[in-house]
Short mmCIF file of C-alpha atoms and ligand atoms in Angstrom, two decimals:
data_model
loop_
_atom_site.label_atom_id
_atom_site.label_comp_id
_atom_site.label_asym_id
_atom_site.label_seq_id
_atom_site.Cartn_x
_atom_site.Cartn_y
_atom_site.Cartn_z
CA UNK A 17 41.77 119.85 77.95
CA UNK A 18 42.27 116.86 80.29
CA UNK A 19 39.98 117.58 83.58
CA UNK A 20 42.40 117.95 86.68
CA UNK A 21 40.66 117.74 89.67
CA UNK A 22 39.96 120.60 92.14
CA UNK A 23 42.11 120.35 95.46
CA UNK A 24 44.77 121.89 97.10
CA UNK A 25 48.03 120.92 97.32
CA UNK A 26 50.51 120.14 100.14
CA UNK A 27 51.73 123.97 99.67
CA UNK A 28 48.37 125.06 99.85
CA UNK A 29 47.93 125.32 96.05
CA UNK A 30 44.48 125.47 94.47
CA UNK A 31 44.48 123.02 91.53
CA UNK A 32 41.39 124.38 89.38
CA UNK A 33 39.27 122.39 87.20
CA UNK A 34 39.15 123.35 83.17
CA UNK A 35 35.85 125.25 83.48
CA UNK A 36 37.54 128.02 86.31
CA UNK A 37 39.96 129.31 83.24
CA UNK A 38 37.14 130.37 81.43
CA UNK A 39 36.30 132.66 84.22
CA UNK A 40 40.06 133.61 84.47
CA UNK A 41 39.84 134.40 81.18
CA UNK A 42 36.72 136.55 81.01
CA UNK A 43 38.67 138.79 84.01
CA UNK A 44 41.70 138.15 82.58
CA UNK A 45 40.36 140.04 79.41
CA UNK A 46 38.23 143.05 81.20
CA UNK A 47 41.62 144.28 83.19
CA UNK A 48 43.63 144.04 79.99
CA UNK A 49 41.18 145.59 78.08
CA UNK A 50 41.18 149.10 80.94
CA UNK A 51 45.02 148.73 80.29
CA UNK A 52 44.39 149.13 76.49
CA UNK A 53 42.32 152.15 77.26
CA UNK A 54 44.76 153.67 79.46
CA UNK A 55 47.58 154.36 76.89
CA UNK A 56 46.40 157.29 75.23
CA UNK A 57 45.54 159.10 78.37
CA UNK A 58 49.23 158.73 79.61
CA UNK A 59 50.58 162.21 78.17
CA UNK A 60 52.37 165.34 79.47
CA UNK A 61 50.30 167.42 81.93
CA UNK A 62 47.60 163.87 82.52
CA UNK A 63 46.94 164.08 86.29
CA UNK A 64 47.45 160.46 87.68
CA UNK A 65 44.47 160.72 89.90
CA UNK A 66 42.00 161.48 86.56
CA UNK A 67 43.43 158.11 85.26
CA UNK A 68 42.41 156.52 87.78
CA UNK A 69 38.87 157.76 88.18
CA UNK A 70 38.87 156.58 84.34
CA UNK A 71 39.28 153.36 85.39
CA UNK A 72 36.72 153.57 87.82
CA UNK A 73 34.22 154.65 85.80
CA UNK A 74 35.38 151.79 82.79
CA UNK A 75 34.79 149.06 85.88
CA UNK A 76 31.57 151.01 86.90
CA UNK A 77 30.30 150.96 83.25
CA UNK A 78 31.36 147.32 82.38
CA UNK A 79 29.26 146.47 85.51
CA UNK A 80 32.31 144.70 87.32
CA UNK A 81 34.07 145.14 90.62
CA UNK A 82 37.45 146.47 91.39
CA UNK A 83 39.40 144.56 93.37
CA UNK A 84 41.57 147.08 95.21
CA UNK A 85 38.97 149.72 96.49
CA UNK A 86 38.73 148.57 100.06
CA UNK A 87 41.73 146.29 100.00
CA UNK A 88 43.21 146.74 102.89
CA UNK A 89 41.87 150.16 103.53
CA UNK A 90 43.46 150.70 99.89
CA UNK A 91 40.86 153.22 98.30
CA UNK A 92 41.35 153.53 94.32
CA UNK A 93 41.25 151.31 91.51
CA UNK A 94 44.68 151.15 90.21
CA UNK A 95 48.32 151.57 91.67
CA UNK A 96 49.96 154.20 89.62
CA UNK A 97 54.02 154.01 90.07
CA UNK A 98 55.87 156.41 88.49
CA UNK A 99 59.99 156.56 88.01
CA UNK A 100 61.58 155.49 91.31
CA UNK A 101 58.35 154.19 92.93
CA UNK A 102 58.27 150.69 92.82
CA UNK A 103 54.71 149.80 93.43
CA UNK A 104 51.70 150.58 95.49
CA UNK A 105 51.80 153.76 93.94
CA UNK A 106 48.47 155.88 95.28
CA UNK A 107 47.26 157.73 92.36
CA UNK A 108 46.59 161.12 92.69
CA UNK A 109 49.44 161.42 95.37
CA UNK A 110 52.30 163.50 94.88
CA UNK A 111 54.93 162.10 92.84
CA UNK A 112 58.19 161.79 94.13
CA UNK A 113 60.65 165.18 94.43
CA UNK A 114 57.24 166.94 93.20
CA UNK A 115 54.26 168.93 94.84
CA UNK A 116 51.61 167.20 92.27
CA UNK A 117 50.08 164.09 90.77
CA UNK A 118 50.90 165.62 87.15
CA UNK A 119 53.23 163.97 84.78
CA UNK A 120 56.02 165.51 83.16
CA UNK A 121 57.57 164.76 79.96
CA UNK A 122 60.03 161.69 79.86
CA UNK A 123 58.21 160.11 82.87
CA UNK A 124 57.53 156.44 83.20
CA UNK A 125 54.62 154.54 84.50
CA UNK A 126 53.33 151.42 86.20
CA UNK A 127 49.27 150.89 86.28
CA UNK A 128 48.48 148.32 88.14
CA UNK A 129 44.46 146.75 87.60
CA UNK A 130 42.42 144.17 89.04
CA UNK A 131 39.31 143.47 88.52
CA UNK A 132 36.64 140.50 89.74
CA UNK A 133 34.55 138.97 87.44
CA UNK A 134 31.63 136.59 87.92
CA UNK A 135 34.02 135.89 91.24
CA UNK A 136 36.83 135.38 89.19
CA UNK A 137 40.58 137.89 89.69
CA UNK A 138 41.68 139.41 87.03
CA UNK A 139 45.14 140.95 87.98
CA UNK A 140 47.61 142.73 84.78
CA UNK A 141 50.33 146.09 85.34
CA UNK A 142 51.95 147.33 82.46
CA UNK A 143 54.49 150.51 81.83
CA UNK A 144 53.84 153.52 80.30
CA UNK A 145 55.47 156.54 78.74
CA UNK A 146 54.19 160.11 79.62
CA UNK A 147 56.06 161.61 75.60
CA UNK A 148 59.62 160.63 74.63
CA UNK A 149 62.02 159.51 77.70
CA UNK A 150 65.87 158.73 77.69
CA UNK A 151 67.36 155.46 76.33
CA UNK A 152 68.18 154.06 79.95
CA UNK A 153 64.29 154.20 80.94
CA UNK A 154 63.79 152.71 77.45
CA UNK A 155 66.23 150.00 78.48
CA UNK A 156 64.99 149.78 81.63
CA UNK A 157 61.27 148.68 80.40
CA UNK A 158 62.38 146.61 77.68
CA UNK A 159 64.32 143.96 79.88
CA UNK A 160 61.25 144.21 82.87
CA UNK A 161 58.87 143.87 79.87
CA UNK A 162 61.56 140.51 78.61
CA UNK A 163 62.09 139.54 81.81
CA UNK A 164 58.69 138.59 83.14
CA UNK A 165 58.26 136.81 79.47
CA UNK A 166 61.47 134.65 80.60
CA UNK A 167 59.03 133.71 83.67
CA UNK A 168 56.34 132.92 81.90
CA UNK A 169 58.06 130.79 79.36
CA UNK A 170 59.24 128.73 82.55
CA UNK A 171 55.63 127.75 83.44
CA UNK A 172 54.74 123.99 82.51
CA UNK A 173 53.69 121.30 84.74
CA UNK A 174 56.85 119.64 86.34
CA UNK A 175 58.47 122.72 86.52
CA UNK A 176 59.15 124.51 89.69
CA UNK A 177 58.56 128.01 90.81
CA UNK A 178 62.18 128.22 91.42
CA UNK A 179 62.59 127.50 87.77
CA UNK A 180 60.47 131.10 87.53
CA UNK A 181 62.48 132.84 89.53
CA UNK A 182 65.67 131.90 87.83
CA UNK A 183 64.51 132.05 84.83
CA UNK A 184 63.70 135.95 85.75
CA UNK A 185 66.52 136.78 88.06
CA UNK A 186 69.33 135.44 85.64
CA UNK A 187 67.79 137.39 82.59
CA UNK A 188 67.92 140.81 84.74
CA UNK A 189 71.08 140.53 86.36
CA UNK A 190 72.88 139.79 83.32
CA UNK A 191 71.98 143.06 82.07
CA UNK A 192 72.79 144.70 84.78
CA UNK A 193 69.71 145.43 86.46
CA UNK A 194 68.24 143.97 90.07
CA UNK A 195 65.08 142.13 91.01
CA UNK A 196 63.44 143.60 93.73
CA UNK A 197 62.60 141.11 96.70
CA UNK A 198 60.30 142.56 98.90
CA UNK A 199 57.47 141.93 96.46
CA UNK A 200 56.51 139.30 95.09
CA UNK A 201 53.71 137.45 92.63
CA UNK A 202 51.12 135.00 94.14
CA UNK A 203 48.44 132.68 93.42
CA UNK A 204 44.75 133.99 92.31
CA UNK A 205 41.87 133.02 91.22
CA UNK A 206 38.31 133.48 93.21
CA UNK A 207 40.60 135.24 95.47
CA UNK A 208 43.16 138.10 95.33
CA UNK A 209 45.97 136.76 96.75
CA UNK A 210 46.59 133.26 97.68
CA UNK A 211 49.68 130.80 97.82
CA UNK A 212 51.94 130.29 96.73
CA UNK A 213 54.65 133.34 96.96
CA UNK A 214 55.73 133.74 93.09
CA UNK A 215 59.70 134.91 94.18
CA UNK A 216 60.99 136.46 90.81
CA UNK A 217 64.40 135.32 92.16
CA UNK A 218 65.66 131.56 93.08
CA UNK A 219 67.03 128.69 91.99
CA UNK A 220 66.13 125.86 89.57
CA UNK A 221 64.98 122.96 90.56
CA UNK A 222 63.37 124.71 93.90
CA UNK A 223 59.93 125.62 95.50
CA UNK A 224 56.67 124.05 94.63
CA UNK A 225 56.54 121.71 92.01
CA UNK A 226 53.70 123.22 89.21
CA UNK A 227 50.75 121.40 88.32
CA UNK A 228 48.37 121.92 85.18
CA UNK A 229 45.31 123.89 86.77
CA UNK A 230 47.41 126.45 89.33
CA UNK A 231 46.40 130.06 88.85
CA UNK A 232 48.86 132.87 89.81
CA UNK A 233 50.46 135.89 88.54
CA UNK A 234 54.21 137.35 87.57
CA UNK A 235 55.03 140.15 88.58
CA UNK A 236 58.60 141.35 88.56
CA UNK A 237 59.92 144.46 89.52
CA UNK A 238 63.04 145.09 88.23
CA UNK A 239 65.69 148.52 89.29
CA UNK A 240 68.21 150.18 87.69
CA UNK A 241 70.48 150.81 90.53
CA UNK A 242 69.78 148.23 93.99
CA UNK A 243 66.73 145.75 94.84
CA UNK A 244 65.95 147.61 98.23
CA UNK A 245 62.87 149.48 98.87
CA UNK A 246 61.41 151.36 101.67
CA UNK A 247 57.43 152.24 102.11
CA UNK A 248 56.34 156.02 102.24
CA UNK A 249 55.04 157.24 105.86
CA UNK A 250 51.20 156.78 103.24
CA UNK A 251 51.78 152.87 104.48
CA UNK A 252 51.43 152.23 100.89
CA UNK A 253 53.89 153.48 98.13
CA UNK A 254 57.13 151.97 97.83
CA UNK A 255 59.76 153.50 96.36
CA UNK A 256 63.41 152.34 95.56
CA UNK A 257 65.81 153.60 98.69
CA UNK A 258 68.99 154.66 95.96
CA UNK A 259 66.03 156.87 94.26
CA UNK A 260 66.67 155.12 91.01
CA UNK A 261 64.01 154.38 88.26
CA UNK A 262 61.96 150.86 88.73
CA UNK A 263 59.63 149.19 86.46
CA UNK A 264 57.25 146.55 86.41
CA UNK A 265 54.95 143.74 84.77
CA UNK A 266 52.11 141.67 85.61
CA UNK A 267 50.13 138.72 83.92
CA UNK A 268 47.64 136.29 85.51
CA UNK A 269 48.67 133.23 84.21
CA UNK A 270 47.66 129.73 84.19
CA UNK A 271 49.65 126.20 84.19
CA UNK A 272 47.69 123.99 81.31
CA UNK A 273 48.57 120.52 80.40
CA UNK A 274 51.23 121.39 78.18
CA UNK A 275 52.49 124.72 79.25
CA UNK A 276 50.90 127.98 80.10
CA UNK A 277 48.11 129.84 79.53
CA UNK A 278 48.18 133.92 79.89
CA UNK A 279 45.19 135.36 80.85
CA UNK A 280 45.38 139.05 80.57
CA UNK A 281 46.98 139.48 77.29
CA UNK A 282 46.20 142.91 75.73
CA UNK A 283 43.21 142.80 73.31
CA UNK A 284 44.73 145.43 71.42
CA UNK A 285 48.22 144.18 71.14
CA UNK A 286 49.09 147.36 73.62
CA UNK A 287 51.30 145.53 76.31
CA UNK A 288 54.23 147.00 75.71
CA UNK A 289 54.49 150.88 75.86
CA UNK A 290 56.07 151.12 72.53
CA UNK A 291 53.84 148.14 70.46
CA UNK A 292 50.40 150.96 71.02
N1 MF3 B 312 47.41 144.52 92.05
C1 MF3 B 312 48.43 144.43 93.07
C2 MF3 B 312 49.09 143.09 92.86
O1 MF3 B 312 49.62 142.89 91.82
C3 MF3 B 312 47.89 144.57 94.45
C4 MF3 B 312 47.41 145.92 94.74
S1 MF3 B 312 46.73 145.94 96.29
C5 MF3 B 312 46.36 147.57 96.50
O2 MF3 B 312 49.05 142.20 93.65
F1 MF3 B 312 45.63 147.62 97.56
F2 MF3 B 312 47.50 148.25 96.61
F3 MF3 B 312 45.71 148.03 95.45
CO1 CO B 313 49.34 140.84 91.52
CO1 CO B 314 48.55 143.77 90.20
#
């Protein structure tokens, strides 16, 4: 790989040298791996607070640090969103229209991992499925799961970020579906979140132009009914305000000279709820 030099852009943009996305990819790796390890706990009567003191105790064991304990006053090492909650989902919480953290049959899932590494952010979500569920929550993860792909096949150098967004918006709202706006990706690397804002909506030709060495994620949420969301009186979870189902994917990614690296592909080939 050519050697791009480390400095930050006019939009505050880390440009990383070709050694940093070996330690994006060693984090990268450990936070997909915990994903991989999650799916067969993600049954019927699983209590989302146990999955996340397995993920703990995986980051404990592996001798790395989570990145969201202490966040913000944020005290657990995932997010777990399930059904209408969008993200920032506190696991072990109740879930919404029910007195407990347990999952039922036919619900769906967001866990949300990040990890540091030697320094280095490693930052992945994925869906799951707690047994069979209906055809529209199918639906619903299959274009989330597309539509963050369509992002990530935008990513080269002299592309912009609006080129992302559009590439992402257009996909979902020609099947129907919304973006939701209030969240949004951002830049990583030896820090959690840094510039730029990754929108998962725009237009082409917009926003920050990309450059071979930028670090950030993709994240999009994506509804089945509107894009609006409102935060629980916990300060944390969001949920969707029409009470409709929302999903969501995340990758760390990174711009290389020809295109785009992902760093937090699953090990296991286990991204996609129905692929493990
Ligand atoms: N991992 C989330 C993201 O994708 C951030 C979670 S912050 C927490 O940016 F405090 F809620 F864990
Ligand atoms: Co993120
Ligand atoms: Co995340």
């Amino acid at each position: 790989m050519e050697e791009p030099r480390a400095r930050i852009t006019r939009d505050g943009i880390r440009i990383h040298e070709a050694a940093d996305f070996d330690g994006m990819r060693r984090a990268g790796r450990v936070a997909a791996d915990i994903l991989d390890l999650v799916a067969p706990l993600v049954v019927p009567g699983a209590r989302t607070g146990a999955i996340d003191d397995f993920i703990r105790a995986e980051i404990e064991r592996r001798g790395v640090v989570s990145a969201t304990i202490g966040y913000k006053g944020y005290q657990h090492a995932s997010c777990i969103s399930v059904n209408q909650v969008v993200c920032h989902g506190i696991p072990g919480s109740k879930i919404p229209k029910r007195g407990s953290d347990v999952l039922q049959d036919g619900d769906i899932l967001n866990v949300d991992v990040t990890v540091i590494v030697d320094g280095w952010y490693g930052d992945t979500s994925r869906m799951y499925a707690a047994g069979p569920i209906k055809p529209w929550r199918e639906r619903l993860i299959q274009v989330t799961h597309d539509a963050l792909m369509q992002g990530i096949e935008a990513v080269r150098p002299g592309a912009t970020f609006g080129d992302i967004g559009h590439a992402i918006q257009s996909f979902v709202e020609a099947r129907g579906m919304s973006v939701v706006r209030d969240f949004c990706g951002h830049g990583l690397g030896r820090v959690f979140h840094a510039p730029p804002n990754v929108l998962h909506y725009g237009r082409p030709g917009t926003g920050p132009v990309l450059e071979e060495g930028m670090f950030f994620t993709i994240e999009p949420m994506v509804n089945l009914g509107r894009p609006e969301t409102r935060v629980l009186a916990d300060d944390w979870t969001a949920v969707t305000r029409d009470g409709r189902d929302s999903a969501q994917f995340e990758h760390s990614v990174g711009v290389t000279a020809t295109g785009v690296e992902i760093f937090t592909l699953s090990p296991a080939g286990r991204f996609h709820p129905t692929w493990g």
